[in-house]
Each structure stands twice: as C-alpha cells, then as structure tokens.
Coordinates of N, CA, C and O in Angstrom, one line a residue:
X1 N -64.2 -77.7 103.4 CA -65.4 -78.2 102.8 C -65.7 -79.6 103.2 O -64.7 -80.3 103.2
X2 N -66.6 -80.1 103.5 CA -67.6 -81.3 103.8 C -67.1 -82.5 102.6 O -66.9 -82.2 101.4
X3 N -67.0 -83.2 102.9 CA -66.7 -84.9 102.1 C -68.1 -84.7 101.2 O -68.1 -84.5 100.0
X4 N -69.4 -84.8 102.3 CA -70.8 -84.7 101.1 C -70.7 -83.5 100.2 O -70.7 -83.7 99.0
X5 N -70.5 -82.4 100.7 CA -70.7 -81.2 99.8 C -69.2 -81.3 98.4 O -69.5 -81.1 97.2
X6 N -68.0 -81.7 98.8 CA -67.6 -82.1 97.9 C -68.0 -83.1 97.2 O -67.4 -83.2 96.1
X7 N -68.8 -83.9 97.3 CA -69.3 -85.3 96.4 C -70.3 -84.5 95.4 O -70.4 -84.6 94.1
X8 N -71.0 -83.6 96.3 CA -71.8 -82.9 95.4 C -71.9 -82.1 94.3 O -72.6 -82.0 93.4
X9 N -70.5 -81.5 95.0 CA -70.2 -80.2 94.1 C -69.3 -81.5 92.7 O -69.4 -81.2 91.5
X10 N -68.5 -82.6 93.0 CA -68.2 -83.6 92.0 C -69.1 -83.7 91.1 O -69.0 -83.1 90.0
X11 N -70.6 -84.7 91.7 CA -71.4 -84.6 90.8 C -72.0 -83.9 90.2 O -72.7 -84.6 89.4
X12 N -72.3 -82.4 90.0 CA -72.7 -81.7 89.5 C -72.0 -80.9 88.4 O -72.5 -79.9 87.8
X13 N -70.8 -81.4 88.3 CA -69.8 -80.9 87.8 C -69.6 -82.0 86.7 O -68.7 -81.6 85.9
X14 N -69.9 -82.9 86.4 CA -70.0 -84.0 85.2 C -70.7 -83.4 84.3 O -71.5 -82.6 84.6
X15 N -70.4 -83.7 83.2 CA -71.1 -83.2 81.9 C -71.6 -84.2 81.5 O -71.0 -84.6 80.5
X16 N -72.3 -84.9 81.9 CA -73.5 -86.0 81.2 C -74.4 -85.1 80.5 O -74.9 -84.0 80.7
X17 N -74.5 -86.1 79.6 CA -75.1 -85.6 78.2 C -76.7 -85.4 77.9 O -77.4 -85.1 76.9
X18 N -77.1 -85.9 79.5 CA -78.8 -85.1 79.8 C -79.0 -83.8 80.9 O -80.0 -83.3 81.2
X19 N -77.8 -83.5 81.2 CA -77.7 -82.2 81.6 C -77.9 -81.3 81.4 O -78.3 -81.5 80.2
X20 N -78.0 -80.4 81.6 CA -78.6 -78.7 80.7 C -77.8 -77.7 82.3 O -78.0 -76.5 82.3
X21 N -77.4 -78.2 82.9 CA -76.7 -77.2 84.0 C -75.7 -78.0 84.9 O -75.9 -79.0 85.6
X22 N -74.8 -77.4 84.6 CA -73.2 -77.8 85.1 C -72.4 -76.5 86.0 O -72.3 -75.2 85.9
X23 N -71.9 -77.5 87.1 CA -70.9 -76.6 87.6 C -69.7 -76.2 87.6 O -68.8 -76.9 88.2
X24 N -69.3 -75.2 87.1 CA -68.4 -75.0 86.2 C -66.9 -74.7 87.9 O -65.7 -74.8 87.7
X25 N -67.3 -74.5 88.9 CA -66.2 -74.6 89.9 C -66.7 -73.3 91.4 O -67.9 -72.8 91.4
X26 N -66.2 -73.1 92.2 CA -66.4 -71.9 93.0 C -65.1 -71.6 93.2 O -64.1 -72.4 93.1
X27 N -65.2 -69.9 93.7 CA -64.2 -69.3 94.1 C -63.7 -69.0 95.8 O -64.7 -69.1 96.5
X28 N -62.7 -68.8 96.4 CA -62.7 -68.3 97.7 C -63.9 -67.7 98.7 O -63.9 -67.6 99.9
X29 N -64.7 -67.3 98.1 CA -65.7 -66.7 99.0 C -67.2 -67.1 98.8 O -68.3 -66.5 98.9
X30 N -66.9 -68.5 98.3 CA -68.1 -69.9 98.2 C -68.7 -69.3 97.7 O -69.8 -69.1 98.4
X31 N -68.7 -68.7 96.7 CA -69.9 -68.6 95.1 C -70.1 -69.4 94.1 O -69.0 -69.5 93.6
X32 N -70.7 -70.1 93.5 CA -70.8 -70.7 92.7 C -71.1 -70.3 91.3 O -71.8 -69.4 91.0
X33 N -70.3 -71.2 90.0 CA -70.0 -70.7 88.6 C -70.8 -72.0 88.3 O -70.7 -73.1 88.8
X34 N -71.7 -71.5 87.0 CA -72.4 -72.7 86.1 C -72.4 -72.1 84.7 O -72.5 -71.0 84.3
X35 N -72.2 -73.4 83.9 CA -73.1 -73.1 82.2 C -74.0 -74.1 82.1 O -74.0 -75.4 82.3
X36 N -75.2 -73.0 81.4 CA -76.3 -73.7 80.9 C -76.5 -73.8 79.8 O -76.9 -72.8 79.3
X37 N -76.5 -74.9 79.0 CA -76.6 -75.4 77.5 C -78.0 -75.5 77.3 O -78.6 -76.5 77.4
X38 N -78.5 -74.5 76.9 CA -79.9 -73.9 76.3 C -80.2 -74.9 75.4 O -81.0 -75.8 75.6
X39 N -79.3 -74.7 74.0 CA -79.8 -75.2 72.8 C -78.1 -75.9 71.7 O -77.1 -75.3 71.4
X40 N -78.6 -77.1 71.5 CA -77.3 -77.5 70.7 C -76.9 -76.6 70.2 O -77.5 -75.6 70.0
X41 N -75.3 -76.8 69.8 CA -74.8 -75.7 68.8 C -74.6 -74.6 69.1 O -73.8 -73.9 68.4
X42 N -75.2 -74.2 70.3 CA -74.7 -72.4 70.5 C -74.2 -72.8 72.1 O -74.4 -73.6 72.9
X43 N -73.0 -71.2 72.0 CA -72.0 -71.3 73.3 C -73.2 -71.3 74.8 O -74.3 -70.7 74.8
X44 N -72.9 -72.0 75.6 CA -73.7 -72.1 76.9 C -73.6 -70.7 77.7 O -72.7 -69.9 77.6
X45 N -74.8 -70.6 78.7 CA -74.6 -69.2 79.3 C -73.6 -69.9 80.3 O -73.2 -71.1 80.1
X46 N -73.1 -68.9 81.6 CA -72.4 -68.6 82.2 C -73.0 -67.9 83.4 O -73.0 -66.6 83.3
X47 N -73.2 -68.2 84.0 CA -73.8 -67.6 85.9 C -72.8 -67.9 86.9 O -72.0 -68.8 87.1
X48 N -73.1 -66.5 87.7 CA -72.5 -67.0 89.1 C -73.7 -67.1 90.0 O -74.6 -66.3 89.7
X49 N -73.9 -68.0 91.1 CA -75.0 -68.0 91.9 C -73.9 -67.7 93.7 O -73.1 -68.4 94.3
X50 N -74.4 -66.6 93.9 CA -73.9 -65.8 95.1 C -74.0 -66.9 96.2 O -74.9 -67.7 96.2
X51 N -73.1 -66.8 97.1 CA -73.1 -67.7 98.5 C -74.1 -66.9 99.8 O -74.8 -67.4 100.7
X52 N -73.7 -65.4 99.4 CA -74.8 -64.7 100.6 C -75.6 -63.4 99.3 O -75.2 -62.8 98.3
X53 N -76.6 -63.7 100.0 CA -77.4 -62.4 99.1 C -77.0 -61.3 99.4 O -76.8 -61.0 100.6
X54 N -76.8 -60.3 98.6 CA -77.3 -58.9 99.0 C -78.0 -57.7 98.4 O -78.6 -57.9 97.4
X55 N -77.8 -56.6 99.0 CA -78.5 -55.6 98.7 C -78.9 -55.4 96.9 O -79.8 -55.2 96.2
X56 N -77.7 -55.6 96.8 CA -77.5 -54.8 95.3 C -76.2 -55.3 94.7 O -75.0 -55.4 95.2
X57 N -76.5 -55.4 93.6 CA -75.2 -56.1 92.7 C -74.4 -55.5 93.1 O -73.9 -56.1 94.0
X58 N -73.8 -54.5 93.0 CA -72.5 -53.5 93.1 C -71.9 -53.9 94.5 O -70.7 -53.7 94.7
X59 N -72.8 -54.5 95.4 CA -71.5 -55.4 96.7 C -71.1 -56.3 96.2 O -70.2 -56.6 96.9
X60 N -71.3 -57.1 95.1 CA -70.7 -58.3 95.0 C -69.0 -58.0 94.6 O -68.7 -57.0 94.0
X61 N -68.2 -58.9 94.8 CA -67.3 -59.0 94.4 C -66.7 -59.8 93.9 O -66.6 -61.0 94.3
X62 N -66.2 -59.5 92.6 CA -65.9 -61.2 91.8 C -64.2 -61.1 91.5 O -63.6 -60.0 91.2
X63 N -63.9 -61.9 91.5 CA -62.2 -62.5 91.1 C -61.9 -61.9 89.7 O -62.6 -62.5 88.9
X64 N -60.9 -60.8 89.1 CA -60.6 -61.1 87.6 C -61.0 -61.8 86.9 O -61.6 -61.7 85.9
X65 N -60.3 -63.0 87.6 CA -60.0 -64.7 86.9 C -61.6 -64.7 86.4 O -61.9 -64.5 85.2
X66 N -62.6 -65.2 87.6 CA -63.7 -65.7 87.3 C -64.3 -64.8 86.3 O -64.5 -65.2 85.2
X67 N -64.5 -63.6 86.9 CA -65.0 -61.7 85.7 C -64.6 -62.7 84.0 O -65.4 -63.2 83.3
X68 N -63.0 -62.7 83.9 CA -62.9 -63.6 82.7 C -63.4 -64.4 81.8 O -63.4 -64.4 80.6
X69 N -63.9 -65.5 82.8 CA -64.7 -66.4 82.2 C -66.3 -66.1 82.0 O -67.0 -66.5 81.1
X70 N -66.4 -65.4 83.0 CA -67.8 -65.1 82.5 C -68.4 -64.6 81.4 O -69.6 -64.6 81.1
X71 N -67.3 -64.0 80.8 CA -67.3 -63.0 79.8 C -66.8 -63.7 78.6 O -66.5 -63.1 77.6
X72 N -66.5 -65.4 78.7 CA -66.0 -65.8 77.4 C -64.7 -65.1 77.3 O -64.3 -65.2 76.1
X73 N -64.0 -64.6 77.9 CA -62.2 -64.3 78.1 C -61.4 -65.6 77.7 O -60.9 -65.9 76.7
X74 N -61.4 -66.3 79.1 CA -61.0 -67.3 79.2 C -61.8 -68.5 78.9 O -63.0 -68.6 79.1
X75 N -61.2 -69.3 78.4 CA -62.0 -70.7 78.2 C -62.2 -71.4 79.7 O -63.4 -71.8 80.0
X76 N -61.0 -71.6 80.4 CA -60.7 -72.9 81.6 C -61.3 -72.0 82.2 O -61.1 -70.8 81.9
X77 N -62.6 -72.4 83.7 CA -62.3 -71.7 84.5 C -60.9 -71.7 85.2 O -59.9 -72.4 84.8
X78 N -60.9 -70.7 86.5 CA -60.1 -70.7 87.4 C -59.4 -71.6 87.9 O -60.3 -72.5 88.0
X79 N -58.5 -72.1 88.3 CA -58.2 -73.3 90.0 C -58.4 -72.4 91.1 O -58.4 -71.2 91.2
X80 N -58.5 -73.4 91.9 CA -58.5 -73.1 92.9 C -56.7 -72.4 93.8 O -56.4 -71.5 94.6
X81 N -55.8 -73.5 92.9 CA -54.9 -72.4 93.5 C -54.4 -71.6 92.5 O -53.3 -71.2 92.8
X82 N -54.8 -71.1 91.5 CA -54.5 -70.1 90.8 C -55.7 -68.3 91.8 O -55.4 -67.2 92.0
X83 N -56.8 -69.3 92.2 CA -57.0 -67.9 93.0 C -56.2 -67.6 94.2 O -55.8 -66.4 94.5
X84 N -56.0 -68.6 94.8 CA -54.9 -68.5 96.2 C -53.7 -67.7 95.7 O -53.4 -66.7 96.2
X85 N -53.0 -68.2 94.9 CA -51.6 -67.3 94.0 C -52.2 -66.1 94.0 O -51.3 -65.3 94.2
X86 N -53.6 -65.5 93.8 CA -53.6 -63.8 93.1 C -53.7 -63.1 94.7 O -53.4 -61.9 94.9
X87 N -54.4 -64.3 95.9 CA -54.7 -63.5 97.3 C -53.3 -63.2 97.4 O -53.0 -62.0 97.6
X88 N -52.3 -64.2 97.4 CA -50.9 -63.6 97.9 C -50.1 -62.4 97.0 O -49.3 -61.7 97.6
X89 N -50.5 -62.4 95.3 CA -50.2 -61.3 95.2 C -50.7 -60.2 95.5 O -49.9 -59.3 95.9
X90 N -52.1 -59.9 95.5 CA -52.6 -58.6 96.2 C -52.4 -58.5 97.5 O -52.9 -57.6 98.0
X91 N -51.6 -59.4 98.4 CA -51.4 -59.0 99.8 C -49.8 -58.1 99.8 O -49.6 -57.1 100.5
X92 N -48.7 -58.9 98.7 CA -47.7 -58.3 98.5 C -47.9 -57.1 97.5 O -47.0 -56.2 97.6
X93 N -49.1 -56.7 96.6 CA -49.3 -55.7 96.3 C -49.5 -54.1 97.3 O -49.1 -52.9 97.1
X94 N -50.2 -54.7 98.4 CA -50.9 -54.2 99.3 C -49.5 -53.7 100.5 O -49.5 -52.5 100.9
X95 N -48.6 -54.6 100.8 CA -47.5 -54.5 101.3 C -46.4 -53.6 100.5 O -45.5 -53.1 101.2
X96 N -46.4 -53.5 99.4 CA -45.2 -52.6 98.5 C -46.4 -50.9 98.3 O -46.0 -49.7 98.5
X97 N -46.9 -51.2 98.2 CA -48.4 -50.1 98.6 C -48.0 -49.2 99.4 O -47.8 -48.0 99.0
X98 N -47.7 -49.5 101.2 CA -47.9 -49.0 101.7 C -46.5 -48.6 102.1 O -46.4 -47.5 102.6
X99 N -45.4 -49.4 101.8 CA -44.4 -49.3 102.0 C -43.8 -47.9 101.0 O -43.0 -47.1 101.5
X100 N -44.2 -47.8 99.7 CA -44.3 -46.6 99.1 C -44.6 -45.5 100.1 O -43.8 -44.7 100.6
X101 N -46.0 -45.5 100.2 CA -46.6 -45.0 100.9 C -45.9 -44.4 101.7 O -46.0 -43.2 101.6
X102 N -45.1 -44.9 102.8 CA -44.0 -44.7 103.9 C -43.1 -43.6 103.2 O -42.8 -42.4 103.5
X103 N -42.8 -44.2 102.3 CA -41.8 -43.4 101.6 C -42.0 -42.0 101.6 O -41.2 -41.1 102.0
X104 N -43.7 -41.8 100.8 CA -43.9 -40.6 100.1 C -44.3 -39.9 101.5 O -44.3 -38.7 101.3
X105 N -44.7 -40.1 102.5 CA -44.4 -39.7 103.8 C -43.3 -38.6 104.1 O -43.3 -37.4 104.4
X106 N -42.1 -39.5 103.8 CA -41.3 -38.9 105.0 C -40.5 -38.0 103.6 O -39.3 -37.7 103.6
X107 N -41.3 -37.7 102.7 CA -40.6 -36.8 101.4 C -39.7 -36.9 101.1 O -38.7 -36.1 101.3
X108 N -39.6 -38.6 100.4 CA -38.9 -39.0 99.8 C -39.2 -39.0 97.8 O -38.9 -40.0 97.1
X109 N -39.7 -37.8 97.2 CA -40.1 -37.8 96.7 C -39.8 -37.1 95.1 O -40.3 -37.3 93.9
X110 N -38.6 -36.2 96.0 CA -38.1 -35.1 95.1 C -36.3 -35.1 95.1 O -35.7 -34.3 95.7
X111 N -35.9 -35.8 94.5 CA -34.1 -36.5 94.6 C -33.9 -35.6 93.5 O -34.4 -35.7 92.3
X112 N -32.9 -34.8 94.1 CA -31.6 -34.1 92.9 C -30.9 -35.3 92.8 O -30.8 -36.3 93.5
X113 N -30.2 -35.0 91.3 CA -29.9 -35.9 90.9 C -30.2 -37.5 89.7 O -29.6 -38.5 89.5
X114 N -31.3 -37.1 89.4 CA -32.3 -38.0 88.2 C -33.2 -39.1 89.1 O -33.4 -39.1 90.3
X115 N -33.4 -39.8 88.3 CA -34.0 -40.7 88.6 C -33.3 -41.9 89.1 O -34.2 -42.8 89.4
X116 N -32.2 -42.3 89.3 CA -31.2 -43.2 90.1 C -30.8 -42.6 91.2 O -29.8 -43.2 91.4
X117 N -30.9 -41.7 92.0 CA -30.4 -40.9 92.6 C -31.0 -41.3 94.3 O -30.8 -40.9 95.4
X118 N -31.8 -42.4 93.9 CA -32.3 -42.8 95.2 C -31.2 -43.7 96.0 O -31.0 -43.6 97.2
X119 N -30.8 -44.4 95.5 CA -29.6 -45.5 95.7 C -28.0 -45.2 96.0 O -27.1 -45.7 96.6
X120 N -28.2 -43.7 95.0 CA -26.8 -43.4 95.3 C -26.2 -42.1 95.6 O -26.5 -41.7 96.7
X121 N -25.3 -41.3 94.9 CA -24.8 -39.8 95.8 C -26.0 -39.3 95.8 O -26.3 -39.1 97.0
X122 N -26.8 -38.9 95.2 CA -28.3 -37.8 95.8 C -29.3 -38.4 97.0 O -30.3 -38.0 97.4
X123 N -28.3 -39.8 97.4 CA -30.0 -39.8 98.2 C -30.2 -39.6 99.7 O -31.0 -40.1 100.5
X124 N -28.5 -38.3 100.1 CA -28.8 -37.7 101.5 C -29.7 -36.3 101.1 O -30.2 -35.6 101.9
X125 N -29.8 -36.0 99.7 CA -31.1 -34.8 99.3 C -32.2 -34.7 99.2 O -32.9 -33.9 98.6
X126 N -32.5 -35.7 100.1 CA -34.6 -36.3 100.0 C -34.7 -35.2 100.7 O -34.0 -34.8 101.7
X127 N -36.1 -34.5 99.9 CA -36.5 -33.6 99.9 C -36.4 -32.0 99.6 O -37.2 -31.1 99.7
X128 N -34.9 -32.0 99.2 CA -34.7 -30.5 98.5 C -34.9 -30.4 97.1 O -34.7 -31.2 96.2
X129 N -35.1 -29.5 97.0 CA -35.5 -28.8 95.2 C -34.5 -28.2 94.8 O -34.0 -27.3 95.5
X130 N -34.0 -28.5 93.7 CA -32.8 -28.0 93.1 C -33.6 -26.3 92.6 O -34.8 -26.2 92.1
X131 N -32.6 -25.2 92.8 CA -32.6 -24.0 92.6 C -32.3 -23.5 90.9 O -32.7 -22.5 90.2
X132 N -31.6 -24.6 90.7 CA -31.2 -24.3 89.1 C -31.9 -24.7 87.9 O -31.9 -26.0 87.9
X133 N -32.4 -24.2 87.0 CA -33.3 -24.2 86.1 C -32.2 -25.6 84.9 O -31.1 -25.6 84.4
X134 N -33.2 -26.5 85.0 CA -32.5 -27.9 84.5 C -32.3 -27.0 82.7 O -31.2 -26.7 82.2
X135 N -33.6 -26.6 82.1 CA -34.0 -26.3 80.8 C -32.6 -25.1 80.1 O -32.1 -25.2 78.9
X136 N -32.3 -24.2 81.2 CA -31.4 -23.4 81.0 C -29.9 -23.8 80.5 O -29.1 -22.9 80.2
X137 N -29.7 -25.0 80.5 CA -28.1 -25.7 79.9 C -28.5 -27.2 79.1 O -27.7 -28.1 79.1
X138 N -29.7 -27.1 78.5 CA -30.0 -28.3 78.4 C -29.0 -28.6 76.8 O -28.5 -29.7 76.6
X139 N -29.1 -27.7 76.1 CA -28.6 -27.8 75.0 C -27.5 -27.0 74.9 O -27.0 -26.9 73.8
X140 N -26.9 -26.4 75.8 CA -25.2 -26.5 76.0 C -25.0 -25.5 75.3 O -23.8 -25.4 75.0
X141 N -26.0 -24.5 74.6 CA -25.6 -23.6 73.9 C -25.9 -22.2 74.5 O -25.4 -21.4 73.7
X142 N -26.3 -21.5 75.4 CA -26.4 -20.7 76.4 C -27.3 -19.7 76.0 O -27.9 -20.0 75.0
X143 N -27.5 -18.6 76.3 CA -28.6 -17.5 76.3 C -28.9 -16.9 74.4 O -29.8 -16.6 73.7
X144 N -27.4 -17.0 74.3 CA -27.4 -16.1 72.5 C -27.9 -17.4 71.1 O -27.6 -17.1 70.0
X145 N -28.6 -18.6 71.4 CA -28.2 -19.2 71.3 C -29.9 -19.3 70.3 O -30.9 -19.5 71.0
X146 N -30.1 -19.1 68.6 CA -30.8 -18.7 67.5 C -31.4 -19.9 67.0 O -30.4 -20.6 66.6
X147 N -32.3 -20.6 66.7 CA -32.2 -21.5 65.5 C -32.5 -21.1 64.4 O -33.3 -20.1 64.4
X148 N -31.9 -21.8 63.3 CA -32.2 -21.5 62.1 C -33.5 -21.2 61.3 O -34.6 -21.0 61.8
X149 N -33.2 -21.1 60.0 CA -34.6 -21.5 59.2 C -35.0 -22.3 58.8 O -34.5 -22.7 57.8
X150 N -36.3 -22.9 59.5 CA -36.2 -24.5 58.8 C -37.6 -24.2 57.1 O -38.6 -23.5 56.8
X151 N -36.6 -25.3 56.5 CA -37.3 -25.1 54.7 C -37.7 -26.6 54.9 O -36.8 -27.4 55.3
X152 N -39.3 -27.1 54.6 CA -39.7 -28.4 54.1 C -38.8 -29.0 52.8 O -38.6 -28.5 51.7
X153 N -38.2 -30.5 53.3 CA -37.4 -31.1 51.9 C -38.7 -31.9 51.5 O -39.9 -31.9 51.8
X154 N -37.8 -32.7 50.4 CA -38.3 -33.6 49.7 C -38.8 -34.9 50.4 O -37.9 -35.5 51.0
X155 N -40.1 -35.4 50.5 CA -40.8 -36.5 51.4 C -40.5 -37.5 50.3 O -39.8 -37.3 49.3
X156 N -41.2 -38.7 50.8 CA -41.6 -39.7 50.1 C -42.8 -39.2 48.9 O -43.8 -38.5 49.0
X157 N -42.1 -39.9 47.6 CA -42.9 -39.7 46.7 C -43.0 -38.7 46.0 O -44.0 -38.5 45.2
X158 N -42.0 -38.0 46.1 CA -41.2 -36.7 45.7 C -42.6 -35.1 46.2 O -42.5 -33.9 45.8
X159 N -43.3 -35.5 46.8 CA -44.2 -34.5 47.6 C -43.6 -33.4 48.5 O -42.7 -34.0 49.2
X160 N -43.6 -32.4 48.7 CA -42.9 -31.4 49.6 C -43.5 -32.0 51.4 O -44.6 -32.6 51.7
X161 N -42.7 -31.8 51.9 CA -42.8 -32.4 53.5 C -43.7 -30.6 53.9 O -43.5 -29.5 53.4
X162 N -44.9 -31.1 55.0 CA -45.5 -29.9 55.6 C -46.9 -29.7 54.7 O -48.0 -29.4 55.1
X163 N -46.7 -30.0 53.5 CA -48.0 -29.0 52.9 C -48.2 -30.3 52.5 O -49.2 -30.5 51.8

C-alpha cells in the first residue's frame, strides 16, 4: 500500500466528533469496512464498500472475521494479522484435506481392528472387511441368550416410571 493511501486510509479512520463516516479497517482483498453514526445514542451502521464491483452479491467474498463484525458479533474489527493467521490456517486446512483425501484413495478406510487400528497391528488390513458379525458376541451371552421382564419401579416423587 502507498504512504498517501495509507495517510488516507489513517485519516479517515479518526473518530472526530464531526464525522458521521469512519473507517472501520480493510481486509486482504482491499475492501473496505465503515460505521455510520446516523443519530446519537443508537448503535452505528456497518458497510463494506467492495474493491471491484460485480455481478451480484453472491460473488463477493467476505472473511468470517469481518461477516462478524458486520453483524455486531464482534465488537473489534479484525487485524490485519489476525486475517493473515486464518489464510495460513485454511491453507493447512486445505493441506490435511487433501492429504485425507490421499488416504481415502488408496482405501484406507475400513481397518479391522477399531478405531486405533490405523497406527498399530490392523493397519497391514487397509481395506478388508471383517467376515464376522461384530453384534453376534457383543454381549458374551451367545444365541440362547432371553431377557427378562422388565416391571416400571418407583420414579421420583413416588410416580410409577413409563406411565
């Protein structure tokens, strides 16, 4: 950014007390945020004024962060390196993404063995399906295997439980 354009974007960003439009900051893709103090006493609006025009709202793209403030979320706007922190997480987001991704490729998807099974003895079984019905030994009591009769007891407040 420009020395002038920074001086600019400085002074416009003062809240002098004959103002009625302030610049509240811009984001990475040079849009600008303002509030306009209508009328004492009540909360100021909140605009973004777009860097390139287009077609139709639905191309614009706005930051969480800023989305937040616009919406009275957040009080502070954004920093500037608080947006730069979110590019590098959505790039490492974007990186663990695809690297999944890789994964669910090469049908790495289905591990005998639970869900730790990736790290350790199950995880030369990427990709076989276990043959044996998990549900069938689950309760260790085998095929003959009855439950009782269940009778509603006594609840809270000496009320019968169920009815």
């Amino acid at each position: 950014m420009s020395l002038l354009k920074r001086t600019w974007y400085t002074w416009k960003s003062l809240a002098l007390p004959w103002r009625r439009r302030r610049l509240a900051g811009t984001d990475l893709d040079g849009n600008t945020y303002w509030e306009h103090t209508d009328a004492p006493g009540r909360r100021p609006r909140r605009i973004v004024a777009y860097q390139a025009l287009q077609k139709d709202y639905v191309d614009y793209k706005l930051t969480p962060q800023w989305h937040q403030w616009l919406r009275y979320t957040r009080v502070e706007p954004p920093s500037i390196a608080e947006l730069h922190g979110d590019v590098a997480r959505l790039a490492m987001l974007r990186q663990n993404a695809a690297i999944a991704d890789a994964r669910w490729a090469v049908g790495g998807t289905r591990l005998i063995g639970g869900a730790g099974a990736g790290a350790g003895a199950g995880a030369g079984q990427v990709g076989k399906i276990a043959d044996a019905d998990p549900w069938k030994e689950a309760d260790g009591r085998g095929e003959g295997f009855r439950p009782g009769v269940w009778e509603p007891g006594m609840g809270r407040g000496g009320k019968r439980e169920g009815m």
